Coordinates of C-alpha atoms and ligand atoms in Angstrom, one line a residue:
X1375 CA 55.0 95.7 88.3
X1376 CA 53.5 98.2 90.6
X1377 CA 53.6 101.9 89.6
X1378 CA 53.4 105.1 91.5
X1379 CA 52.5 108.6 90.2
X1380 CA 52.1 111.8 92.3
X1381 CA 51.5 115.4 91.5
X1382 CA 51.4 118.8 93.2
X1383 CA 50.9 122.0 91.3
X1384 CA 48.4 124.1 89.4
X1385 CA 47.1 121.4 87.0
X1386 CA 44.3 119.0 87.7
X1387 CA 46.2 116.5 89.9
X1388 CA 43.8 113.7 89.2
X1389 CA 44.3 114.1 85.4
X1390 CA 48.1 114.2 85.7
X1391 CA 48.1 111.1 88.0
X1392 CA 45.7 109.0 85.9
X1393 CA 47.5 109.8 82.7
X1394 CA 50.8 108.9 84.3
X1395 CA 49.3 105.6 85.5
X1396 CA 48.2 104.9 82.0
X1397 CA 51.8 105.3 80.9
X1398 CA 52.8 102.7 83.4
X1399 CA 50.2 100.2 82.3
X1400 CA 52.8 98.3 80.2
X1401 CA 54.4 97.2 83.5
X1402 CA 51.4 95.0 84.2
X1403 CA 48.9 95.4 87.1
X1404 CA 45.6 94.1 88.4
X1405 CA 44.2 97.0 90.5
X1406 CA 44.5 100.8 90.6
X1407 CA 43.7 103.6 92.9
X1408 CA 44.1 107.4 93.5
X1409 CA 44.1 109.6 96.6
X1410 CA 43.7 113.3 96.4
X1411 CA 43.0 116.4 98.5
X1412 CA 39.8 118.2 97.7
X1413 CA 39.8 122.0 97.8
X1414 CA 38.8 122.0 101.5
X1415 CA 41.8 119.9 102.5
X1416 CA 39.7 116.8 102.9
X1417 CA 41.1 113.5 101.5
X1418 CA 39.3 111.3 98.9
X1419 CA 40.2 107.8 97.8
X1420 CA 39.0 106.1 94.6
X1421 CA 40.2 102.6 93.8
X1422 CA 39.2 99.4 92.1
X1423 CA 40.3 96.0 90.8
X1424 CA 40.5 96.8 87.1
X1425 CA 42.0 99.3 84.7
X1426 CA 42.9 103.0 85.0
X1427 CA 40.2 104.1 82.6
X1428 CA 37.6 102.7 85.1
X1429 CA 38.6 105.3 87.7
X1430 CA 37.7 108.4 85.7
X1431 CA 33.8 108.0 86.1
X1432 CA 34.3 107.4 89.8
X1433 CA 35.9 110.8 90.4
X1434 CA 33.5 113.6 91.4
X1435 CA 33.9 116.2 88.6
X1436 CA 34.4 119.0 91.2
X1437 CA 37.4 117.2 92.6
X1438 CA 39.1 117.1 89.2
X1439 CA 40.3 120.6 90.3
X1440 CA 42.3 119.1 93.1
X1441 CA 46.0 120.0 93.1
X1442 CA 47.5 117.3 95.2
X1443 CA 47.2 113.6 94.3
X1444 CA 49.0 110.3 94.4
X1445 CA 48.1 107.2 92.5
X1446 CA 49.1 103.5 92.2
X1447 CA 48.8 100.5 89.9
X1448 CA 49.2 97.3 91.9
X1449 CA 50.6 94.0 90.8
X1450 CA 49.6 91.6 93.6
X1451 CA 52.3 90.3 95.8
X1452 CA 50.6 90.0 99.2
X1453 CA 46.9 89.5 98.9
X1454 CA 44.6 88.9 95.9
X1455 CA 44.0 91.6 93.3
X1456 CA 40.8 93.2 94.7
X1457 CA 39.5 96.6 95.8
X1458 CA 40.4 96.0 99.4
X1459 CA 44.0 95.3 98.6
X1460 CA 44.3 98.0 96.0
X1461 CA 46.3 101.1 97.0
X1462 CA 46.1 103.8 98.5
X1463 CA 45.9 102.4 102.0
X1464 CA 44.8 104.7 104.8
X1465 CA 44.9 105.0 108.6
X1466 CA 41.7 104.8 110.8
X1467 CA 40.5 108.4 110.3
X1468 CA 41.6 108.7 106.7
X1469 CA 44.1 111.5 107.5
X1470 CA 47.1 109.5 106.2
X1471 CA 47.1 108.0 102.7
X1472 CA 49.9 105.9 101.3
X1473 CA 50.8 104.2 98.0
X1474 CA 53.8 101.8 98.0
X1475 CA 56.0 99.7 95.7
X1476 CA 58.2 96.9 97.0
X1477 CA 57.8 94.4 99.9
X1478 CA 57.9 95.1 103.6
X1479 CA 59.6 92.0 104.9
X1480 CA 58.8 92.7 108.6
X1481 CA 55.2 93.7 108.0
X1482 CA 53.8 90.8 110.1
X1483 CA 55.7 91.8 113.2
X1484 CA 54.7 95.4 112.8
X1485 CA 51.1 94.4 112.2
X1486 CA 51.1 92.3 115.4
X1487 CA 52.6 95.2 117.4
X1488 CA 50.0 97.7 116.0
X1489 CA 47.2 95.2 116.7
X1490 CA 48.3 95.0 120.3
X1491 CA 48.0 98.8 120.3
X1492 CA 44.4 98.7 119.1
X1493 CA 44.9 99.1 115.4
X1494 CA 42.7 97.1 113.0
X1495 CA 43.4 96.0 109.4
X1496 CA 41.1 95.4 106.5
X1497 CA 43.5 94.2 103.8
X1498 CA 45.9 91.3 103.3
X1499 CA 48.7 93.7 102.1
X1500 CA 52.0 94.5 103.7
X1501 CA 51.5 98.1 102.7
X1502 CA 48.6 98.7 105.1
X1503 CA 50.9 98.7 108.1
X1504 CA 52.5 102.0 106.8
X1505 CA 49.7 104.5 107.4
X1506 CA 48.9 102.9 110.8
X1507 CA 52.5 103.0 111.8
X1508 CA 52.8 106.7 110.9
X1509 CA 49.5 107.2 112.8
X1510 CA 51.0 105.5 115.8
X1511 CA 54.1 107.6 115.8
X1512 CA 52.2 110.8 115.2
X1513 CA 50.5 110.3 118.6
X1514 CA 53.9 110.1 120.2
X1515 CA 56.1 112.5 118.2
X1516 CA 55.8 116.2 117.4
X1517 CA 55.6 116.6 113.7
X1518 CA 54.3 114.5 110.8
X1519 CA 57.8 114.5 109.4
X1520 CA 59.1 112.9 112.6
X1521 CA 56.3 110.4 112.7
X1522 CA 56.9 109.4 109.0
X1523 CA 60.7 109.2 109.6
X1524 CA 60.2 106.9 112.6
X1525 CA 57.8 104.7 110.7
X1526 CA 60.1 104.4 107.6
X1527 CA 63.1 103.6 109.8
X1528 CA 61.1 100.6 111.2
X1529 CA 60.5 99.1 107.8
X1530 CA 62.7 96.3 106.5
X1531 CA 62.7 95.3 102.8
X1532 CA 62.1 97.4 99.8
X1533 CA 59.9 100.5 99.4
X1534 CA 59.1 103.4 97.3
X1535 CA 56.3 105.3 99.1
X1536 CA 54.2 108.4 98.5
X1537 CA 52.2 109.8 101.3
X1538 CA 49.7 112.6 101.7
X1539 CA 48.0 113.8 104.9
X1540 CA 45.1 116.0 105.7
X1541 CA 47.4 117.4 108.5
X1542 CA 49.4 119.1 105.7
X1543 CA 47.2 119.0 102.6
X1544 CA 49.6 121.0 100.5
X1545 CA 52.4 118.6 100.7
X1546 CA 53.5 115.2 99.3
X1547 CA 56.0 113.1 101.2
X1548 CA 58.0 110.5 99.3
X1549 CA 60.7 108.0 100.3
X1550 CA 62.8 105.3 98.7
X1551 CA 64.6 102.1 99.6
X1552 CA 65.6 99.7 96.7
X1553 CA 62.4 100.4 94.7
X1554 CA 62.9 103.2 92.2
X1555 CA 61.2 106.6 92.6
X1556 CA 61.9 109.8 90.7
X1557 CA 60.8 113.4 91.3
X1558 CA 60.0 115.5 88.2
X1559 CA 60.7 119.2 88.5
X1560 CA 58.0 121.1 86.7
X1561 CA 58.4 124.6 85.2
X1562 CA 55.9 126.6 87.3
X1563 CA 55.6 125.6 91.0
X1564 CA 54.8 122.0 90.3
X1565 CA 56.4 118.6 91.0
X1566 CA 55.8 115.1 89.7
X1567 CA 56.5 111.8 91.3
X1568 CA 56.9 108.5 89.4
X1569 CA 58.3 105.0 89.7
X1570 CA 59.4 105.3 86.1
X1571 CA 60.6 108.6 84.5
X1572 CA 58.9 107.6 81.2
X1573 CA 55.5 108.3 82.8
X1574 CA 56.2 112.0 83.4
X1575 CA 58.4 112.7 80.4
X1576 CA 55.6 114.6 78.7
X1577 CA 55.7 117.2 81.6
X1578 CA 59.4 117.4 82.3
X1579 CA 62.8 116.0 81.6
X1580 CA 64.3 117.5 84.7
X1581 CA 64.3 114.9 87.4
X1582 CA 65.8 114.0 90.8
X1583 CA 66.4 110.3 91.2
X1584 CA 65.7 109.5 94.9
X1585 CA 68.5 107.4 96.5
X1586 CA 68.1 104.8 99.2
X1587 CA 67.0 106.3 102.5
X1588 CA 66.0 109.6 100.9
X1589 CA 62.9 111.3 102.3
X1590 CA 61.5 114.1 100.1
X1591 CA 59.0 116.7 101.3
X1592 CA 57.4 118.3 98.3
X1593 CA 55.3 121.4 98.3
X1594 CA 54.3 123.4 95.2
X1595 CA 57.3 125.7 95.3
X1596 CA 59.8 123.7 97.3
X1597 CA 61.5 120.3 97.3
X1598 CA 63.2 119.4 100.6
X1599 CA 65.3 116.3 100.8
X1600 CA 66.8 114.6 103.8
X1601 CA 68.8 111.5 104.5
X1602 CA 66.7 109.3 106.8
X1603 CA 69.6 107.5 108.3
X1604 CA 71.8 110.5 109.1
X1605 CA 68.7 112.7 109.6
X1606 CA 70.4 115.6 107.8
X1607 CA 69.2 117.6 104.8
X1608 CA 70.5 116.7 101.3
X1609 CA 70.9 118.8 98.2
X1610 CA 68.6 117.5 95.4
X1611 CA 70.7 116.6 92.4
X1612 CA 68.6 117.4 89.3
X1613 CA 69.4 115.6 86.0
X1614 CA 68.1 116.0 82.5
X1615 CA 66.7 112.8 80.9
X1616 CA 68.1 112.1 77.5
X1617 CA 65.2 110.3 75.7
X1618 CA 62.1 111.8 74.3
X1619 CA 58.7 110.4 75.1
X1620 CA 57.6 111.1 71.5
X1621 CA 59.7 108.2 70.4
X1622 CA 57.6 105.9 72.4
X1623 CA 54.7 106.1 70.0
X1624 CA 53.0 103.1 68.6
X1625 CA 52.9 104.3 65.0
X1626 CA 51.2 101.9 62.6
X1627 CA 51.9 98.9 64.8
X1628 CA 49.0 97.1 66.5
X1629 CA 51.0 96.8 69.7
X1630 CA 54.4 97.5 71.3
X1631 CA 55.5 93.9 71.0
X1632 CA 55.4 93.9 67.2
X1633 CA 56.8 97.4 67.0
X1634 CA 59.8 96.5 69.1
X1635 CA 60.5 93.3 67.2
X1636 CA 60.6 95.4 64.0
X1637 CA 63.0 97.8 65.8
X1638 CA 65.8 95.1 65.7
X1639 CA 67.8 96.8 62.9
X1640 CA 67.6 100.1 64.7
X1641 CA 68.5 98.5 68.0
X1642 CA 71.7 96.9 66.5
X1643 CA 72.6 100.2 64.9
X1644 CA 72.0 102.1 68.1
X1645 CA 74.1 99.7 70.1
X1646 CA 77.1 100.0 67.8
X1647 CA 76.7 103.7 66.9
X1648 CA 79.9 105.5 67.5
X1649 CA 81.5 102.4 69.1
X1650 CA 83.0 100.6 66.1
X1651 CA 85.3 101.5 63.2
X1652 CA 85.6 98.2 61.4
X1653 CA 88.1 99.3 58.8
X1654 CA 90.4 100.4 61.5
X1655 CA 89.6 97.5 63.8
X1656 CA 88.5 99.8 66.6
X1657 CA 85.9 99.2 69.3
X1658 CA 85.3 102.1 71.6
X1659 CA 83.2 101.7 74.7
X1660 CA 83.2 105.1 76.5
X1661 CA 81.3 103.6 79.5
X1662 CA 84.2 101.2 80.2
X1663 CA 87.0 103.7 79.7
X1664 CA 86.9 104.7 83.4
X1665 CA 87.8 101.1 84.4
X1666 CA 89.9 100.2 81.3
X1667 CA 93.1 99.7 83.4
X1668 CA 91.3 97.3 85.9
X1669 CA 89.8 95.4 83.0
X1670 CA 93.3 94.5 81.8
X1671 CA 93.8 92.6 85.1
X1672 CA 90.6 90.6 85.4
X1673 CA 90.7 86.8 85.4
X1674 CA 87.0 85.9 85.7
X1675 CA 83.6 87.3 84.8
X1676 CA 80.4 86.3 86.5
X1677 CA 77.4 87.4 84.4
X1678 CA 74.2 87.7 86.5
X1679 CA 70.7 88.4 85.1
X1680 CA 67.2 87.2 84.9
X1681 CA 64.9 85.9 82.1
X1682 CA 65.8 87.1 78.6
X1683 CA 68.7 89.0 79.9
X1684 CA 70.1 85.8 81.4
X1685 CA 69.8 84.1 78.0
X1686 CA 71.7 87.0 76.4
X1687 CA 74.3 86.4 79.1
X1688 CA 74.7 82.8 78.0
X1689 CA 75.6 84.0 74.5
X1690 CA 78.1 86.4 76.1
X1691 CA 79.7 83.5 77.9
X1692 CA 80.7 81.9 74.5
X1693 CA 81.7 85.3 73.1
X1694 CA 84.0 86.5 75.9
X1695 CA 85.7 83.1 76.3
X1696 CA 86.3 82.8 72.6
X1697 CA 87.5 86.4 72.0
X1698 CA 89.0 87.4 75.3
X1699 CA 90.0 84.0 76.7
X1700 CA 88.5 85.0 80.1
X1701 CA 86.6 82.4 82.1
X1702 CA 82.9 83.3 82.2
X1703 CA 80.2 81.9 84.4
X1704 CA 76.5 82.9 83.9
X1705 CA 74.1 82.8 86.9
X1706 CA 70.5 83.5 87.5
X1707 CA 70.3 86.5 89.7
X1708 CA 67.6 84.9 91.8
X1709 CA 70.0 82.0 92.6
X1710 CA 73.2 84.0 92.8
X1711 CA 72.3 85.4 96.2
X1712 CA 72.6 81.9 97.7
X1713 CA 76.0 81.0 96.2
X1714 CA 79.1 81.1 98.4
X1715 CA 81.6 81.1 95.6
X1716 CA 84.9 83.1 96.1
X1717 CA 85.0 86.5 94.5
X1718 CA 88.5 87.9 94.2
X1719 CA 89.3 91.6 93.4
X1720 CA 90.2 90.4 89.9
X1721 CA 86.7 89.0 89.3
X1722 CA 84.0 91.0 87.6
X1723 CA 80.3 91.0 88.2
X1724 CA 78.6 91.8 84.9
X1725 CA 74.9 92.4 85.3
X1726 CA 72.5 92.6 82.4
X1727 CA 69.1 94.3 82.7
X1728 CA 66.8 96.0 80.3
X1729 CA 64.9 97.9 82.9
X1730 CA 67.7 98.3 85.3
X1731 CA 65.2 97.8 88.1
X1732 CA 65.0 94.0 88.5
X1733 CA 65.2 93.4 92.2
X1734 CA 67.1 90.1 91.9
X1735 CA 69.7 91.7 89.8
X1736 CA 70.0 94.7 92.1
X1737 CA 70.4 92.2 95.0
X1738 CA 73.3 90.6 93.2
X1739 CA 75.1 94.0 92.9
X1740 CA 74.5 94.7 96.6
X1741 CA 75.8 91.2 97.6
X1742 CA 79.2 91.9 96.1
X1743 CA 79.4 95.6 97.1
X1744 CA 82.1 95.0 99.7
X1745 CA 84.1 92.4 97.8
X1746 CA 86.2 95.0 96.0
X1747 CA 85.5 93.5 92.6
X1748 CA 84.4 95.5 89.6
X1749 CA 80.6 95.8 89.1
X1750 CA 79.5 96.4 85.5
X1751 CA 76.2 96.7 83.8
X1752 CA 74.6 96.3 80.4
X1753 CA 71.5 98.3 80.8
X1754 CA 68.9 99.9 78.5
X1755 CA 67.0 102.2 80.9
X1756 CA 69.3 105.2 81.4
X1757 CA 69.7 106.4 85.0
X1758 CA 68.1 103.2 86.4
X1759 CA 69.1 101.6 89.6
X1760 CA 71.5 99.0 88.0
X1761 CA 73.1 101.8 86.0
X1762 CA 73.6 103.8 89.2
X1763 CA 74.9 100.9 91.3
X1764 CA 77.6 99.8 88.9
X1765 CA 81.1 101.1 88.6
X1766 CA 80.8 101.3 84.8
X1767 CA 78.8 99.8 82.0
X1768 CA 77.5 99.9 78.5
X1769 CA 74.1 101.3 77.7
X1770 CA 72.0 99.5 75.0
X1771 CA 70.4 102.7 73.7
X1772 CA 67.5 100.6 72.3
X1773 CA 65.0 103.2 73.5
X1774 CA 62.2 102.4 76.0
X1775 CA 60.9 98.9 75.7
X1776 CA 57.3 99.0 76.6
X1777 CA 56.1 95.4 75.9
X1778 CA 56.4 93.0 78.8
X1779 CA 58.1 90.5 76.5
X1780 CA 61.7 91.6 75.9
X1781 CA 62.5 91.5 72.2
X1782 CA 64.7 94.4 70.9
X1783 CA 66.5 94.4 74.3
X1784 CA 67.8 90.8 73.7
X1785 CA 69.0 91.9 70.2
X1786 CA 70.7 94.9 71.7
X1787 CA 72.2 93.0 74.7
X1788 CA 73.8 90.4 72.5
X1789 CA 75.1 93.1 70.2
X1790 CA 76.7 94.9 73.2
X1791 CA 78.1 91.6 74.5
X1792 CA 79.8 91.1 71.1
X1793 CA 81.3 94.6 71.5
X1794 CA 82.5 93.8 75.0
X1795 CA 84.1 90.5 73.9
X1796 CA 85.9 92.4 71.1
X1797 CA 86.8 95.2 73.5
X1798 CA 88.4 92.7 75.9
X1799 CA 90.0 90.7 73.1
X1800 CA 93.6 90.8 71.9
X1801 CA 92.4 91.3 68.4
X1802 CA 93.1 87.8 67.1
X1803 CA 90.7 85.2 65.9
X1804 CA 88.0 86.6 63.6
X1805 CA 88.0 89.9 65.4
X1806 CA 88.0 92.1 62.3
X1807 CA 85.6 89.9 60.4
X1808 CA 83.1 90.1 63.3
X1809 CA 83.5 93.8 63.5
X1810 CA 82.7 94.1 59.8
X1811 CA 79.7 91.7 60.2
X1812 CA 78.3 94.0 62.9
X1813 CA 78.2 96.8 60.3
X1814 CA 76.2 94.6 57.9
X1815 CA 73.9 93.1 60.6
X1816 CA 71.1 95.8 60.6
X1817 CA 70.6 95.1 56.9
X1818 CA 70.5 91.3 57.5
X1819 CA 68.1 91.8 60.4
X1820 CA 65.8 93.7 58.0
X1821 CA 66.0 90.8 55.6
X1822 CA 64.8 88.5 58.3
X1823 CA 61.9 90.9 59.1
X1824 CA 61.0 90.9 55.4
X1825 CA 60.1 87.2 55.8
X1826 CA 57.5 88.1 58.4
X1827 CA 54.6 86.9 56.2
X1828 CA 56.3 83.6 55.6
X1829 CA 57.0 83.1 59.3
X1830 CA 53.4 84.0 60.0
X1831 CA 52.1 81.3 57.7
X1832 CA 54.3 78.7 59.3
X1833 CA 53.4 79.9 62.8
X1834 CA 49.7 79.6 62.0
X1835 CA 50.2 76.0 61.0
X1836 CA 51.4 75.2 64.5
X1837 CA 49.2 77.5 66.6
X1838 CA 47.1 74.6 68.0
X1839 CA 49.9 72.5 69.3
X1840 CA 50.2 72.3 73.1
X1841 CA 53.9 71.6 73.5
X1842 CA 57.1 72.8 71.7
X1843 CA 60.7 71.9 71.9
X1844 CA 63.4 74.5 71.0
X1845 CA 66.9 73.2 70.3
X1846 CA 70.3 74.7 69.3
X1847 CA 74.0 74.2 69.9
X1848 CA 76.7 76.6 71.1
X1849 CA 75.8 80.1 70.1
X1850 CA 72.3 79.0 69.2
X1851 CA 71.6 77.1 72.4
X1852 CA 70.8 80.3 74.5
X1853 CA 68.7 81.5 71.6
X1854 CA 66.7 78.3 71.8
X1855 CA 66.1 78.9 75.4
X1856 CA 65.0 82.5 74.7
X1857 CA 62.7 81.4 71.8
X1858 CA 61.0 79.0 74.2
X1859 CA 60.5 81.7 76.8
X1860 CA 59.0 84.1 74.2
X1861 CA 56.4 81.5 73.1
X1862 CA 55.6 80.7 76.8
X1863 CA 55.2 84.3 77.9
X1864 CA 53.1 85.7 75.1
X1865 CA 51.0 82.8 73.9
X1866 CA 50.9 80.8 77.2
X1867 CA 51.8 77.6 75.3
X1868 CA 54.3 75.2 76.9
X1869 CA 57.7 75.3 75.3
X1870 CA 61.1 74.0 76.5
X1871 CA 64.5 75.1 75.3
X1872 CA 67.3 72.5 75.2
X1873 CA 70.8 72.0 74.1
X1874 CA 70.4 69.9 70.9
X1875 CA 73.0 67.5 72.2
X1876 CA 70.9 66.9 75.3
X1877 CA 67.9 65.5 73.5
X1878 CA 69.1 61.9 73.6
X1879 CA 69.6 62.2 77.4
X1880 CA 65.9 62.3 78.1
X1881 CA 63.8 64.9 76.4
X1882 CA 63.6 62.8 73.2
X1883 CA 61.1 60.7 75.1
X1884 CA 58.6 63.6 74.8
X1885 CA 58.8 63.7 71.0
X1886 CA 56.0 62.4 68.9
X1887 CA 53.8 63.8 66.1
X1888 CA 52.1 66.2 68.6
X1889 CA 55.3 67.7 69.9
X1890 CA 57.0 69.9 67.2
X1891 CA 60.6 71.1 67.5
X1892 CA 62.0 74.5 66.4
X1893 CA 65.5 73.7 65.5
X1894 CA 68.3 76.3 65.1
X1895 CA 70.5 74.6 62.5
X1896 CA 72.4 77.4 60.9
X1897 CA 75.8 76.9 59.3
X1898 CA 78.5 76.3 61.9
X1899 CA 81.2 73.7 62.7
X1900 CA 78.6 72.0 64.9
X1901 CA 76.0 71.7 62.1
X1902 CA 76.5 68.0 61.4
X1903 CA 76.0 67.0 65.0
X1904 CA 72.8 69.1 65.1
X1905 CA 71.6 67.4 62.0
X1906 CA 72.1 64.0 63.7
X1907 CA 69.9 65.3 66.6
X1908 CA 67.2 66.4 64.2
X1909 CA 67.3 63.0 62.5
X1910 CA 66.6 61.4 65.9
X1911 CA 63.6 63.7 66.3
X1912 CA 62.4 63.0 62.7
X1913 CA 62.7 59.3 63.3
X1914 CA 60.2 59.6 66.1
X1915 CA 57.7 61.5 64.0
X1916 CA 58.4 64.9 65.6
X1917 CA 57.4 67.8 63.3
X1918 CA 60.5 69.9 62.6
X1919 CA 60.5 73.7 61.9
X1920 CA 64.1 74.4 61.0
X1921 CA 65.9 77.7 60.9
X1922 CA 68.9 77.3 58.5
X1923 CA 71.4 79.4 56.6
X1924 CA 70.5 80.5 53.2
X1925 CA 71.7 78.0 50.5
X1926 CA 72.0 75.0 52.8
X1927 CA 70.4 72.2 50.9
X1928 CA 71.4 69.4 53.3
X1929 CA 68.8 70.4 55.7
X1930 CA 65.7 70.6 53.4
X1931 CA 64.8 66.9 53.5
X1932 CA 64.6 66.9 57.2
X1933 CA 62.4 70.0 57.6
X1934 CA 58.6 70.1 57.6
X1935 CA 59.0 73.8 57.5
X1936 CA 62.1 75.8 56.7
X1937 CA 63.1 79.4 57.4
X1938 CA 66.3 80.6 55.9
X1939 CA 68.6 83.2 57.6
X1940 CA 70.9 85.4 55.6
X1941 CA 74.5 84.1 55.7
X1942 CA 76.1 85.5 58.9
X1943 CA 78.8 84.5 61.3
X1944 CA 78.2 82.0 64.1
X1945 CA 78.5 84.7 66.7
X1946 CA 75.8 86.9 65.1
X1947 CA 73.4 84.0 64.3
X1948 CA 71.6 84.3 67.7
X1949 CA 70.6 87.8 66.8
X1950 CA 69.0 86.9 63.5
X1951 CA 67.5 83.6 64.8
X1952 CA 66.0 85.5 67.7
X1953 CA 64.0 87.7 65.4
X1954 CA 62.5 84.6 63.7
X1955 CA 61.6 83.1 67.0
X1956 CA 60.1 86.4 68.3
X1957 CA 57.9 86.6 65.2
X1958 CA 57.0 82.9 65.4
X1959 CA 55.8 83.4 69.0
X1960 CA 54.1 86.7 68.2
X1961 CA 52.0 85.4 65.3
X1962 CA 50.8 82.4 67.4
X1963 CA 49.9 84.7 70.3
X1964 CA 48.1 87.1 67.8
X1965 CA 46.1 84.1 66.6
X1966 CA 45.1 83.3 70.2
X1967 CA 44.0 86.9 70.6
X1968 CA 45.7 87.4 74.0
X1969 CA 46.9 90.7 75.4
X1970 CA 50.3 90.4 73.8
X1971 CA 51.9 93.6 75.3
X1972 CA 50.7 92.7 78.8
X1973 CA 50.7 88.9 79.2
X1974 CA 48.7 87.5 82.2
X1975 CA 50.6 87.2 85.5
X1976 CA 53.7 89.0 84.2
X1977 CA 55.2 92.4 84.8
X1978 CA 57.7 94.4 82.7
X1979 CA 60.0 95.2 85.5
X1980 CA 60.0 92.7 88.4
X1981 CA 61.0 95.0 91.3
X1982 CA 60.3 92.4 94.0
X1983 CA 62.7 89.5 94.8
Ligands
AGP202 C1 61.5 88.6 79.1 O1 60.7 88.7 78.0 C2 60.7 88.9 80.4 N1 60.0 90.0 80.3 C3 61.6 88.8 81.6 O2 62.2 87.5 81.6 C4 62.8 89.8 81.7 O3 63.8 89.5 80.7 C5 63.4 89.6 83.1 O4 62.4 89.9 84.0 C6 64.6 90.5 83.3 O5 64.2 91.9 83.1 P1 65.4 93.0 83.0 O6 66.2 92.7 81.8 O7 64.7 94.3 83.0 O8 66.3 92.9 84.2

């Protein structure tokens, strides 16, 4: 996704901005640019379709001493990824320079109006209307602040913008609507701007999260904030971030994807730390305490998420219905906005989001804002938009997830969903057994990781196949969907996830010797039925890679390749199985020598709808 970095202070602004953009590279981008004020107050722009490191040689050494700069990494939405469409975008005389995240939904009508007023455009982007619109208003209004305010109030859609102007070369203007933007408060007369706090953590942990309709006017020694709608000043609320950039270090791993797969045991532990006392049968979720009374009265939960988080939600559906006997429905956030389903005050919207910045998920929260129902979140990124929009929630505490493909977050999300199911339950069923299993799970996850070499050798046997089927039943069905997504997104190989029982309703027609199936066939009351499905696949010559429970001998005759999981409960099988499928996808992608951390066409945080 697009990234914004800004700096004003005594350091080399270009250095700070370019290093910050490097820290945002994990989000995926296809062009990059920087605008800065030279020491005579003149503006400079350097941009290209390519990577951040390609910008350095293009910056005049003398200008590295500039003290005001804004930068941008662009993930193309409107217009192809080329230098013309790269940000910053400027007005006719280069006096107004803008970088922008989000989508201006009414940009075409603004463009038409400005064209009628003699403005010309060179790019295909929606962003380019912003500097020209500010320019237009500055010809009719007194101050730059008034012109910028008027322009921003004309925009519809989502934006996080940073603006510099030669009219006031010692200031940065910043504004936010739906797209995240945070101001870092430096120690000595300096301020930072970032679309993700991770990118400026090395400089400061003291931040001000801009809220919707905030306009910030930043000079070296002063941060002024105002509400654009009410046109009144606002007091900046500074917060201290609680994670340390040092943790986000690659260590001995070749990339973040493998590092984060191997963090599964830690992710499980972090998600349960301080939240369970198995011997006493206690589950404590501090983040839900504030709504504990309301939670006793709920009669329906709608889980809304995207991608991997959606698949975690599907596991949650089985869990919460089984342990809390509350009806659960899981919906894709991108489709939820079109539903007209009734939402009573005793319904709950439960969103799941690793980044907490997924536009579709945020839109779901905004859709039900006035329904009077509870809005909850399962989020990894602390202080993110989803975390701030919900009434309560449970943090995953998995630590920053840098790779575009979500791995440890899925592990963490399912763990938190188990905690929530137990928290809402009346303590019957296998409540205590599951609590105890959660304490043992990090060790079992490590045992799965210890099979990485075996999983790799199996994966390499299948690396040249062009199509894969992933199947599972009940708790393993969502994991099959997630496994298929992982293979697709990091190796670019076609893979479909299906409920095992669905195979005979059509997909079986696809199966032949060139169409292998990864089958989740771990011990469960449903195993015999799954075995029948696998026999149907075997009978058509389909290669079978089976993930089974340790000690199960029934399944060996069916498998072309077999990976055993440590004995675990049905409810925790998706967590251990997911680790196998993440490694399977990883090793195939590694053999294909693709950019695993930053798969083509994808972004880490999809902040556009
Ligand atoms: C998963 O590997 C993908 N990167 C993607 O599907 C992701 O899960 C989805 O975009 C949701 O992101 P979120 O959890 O940050 O909301």
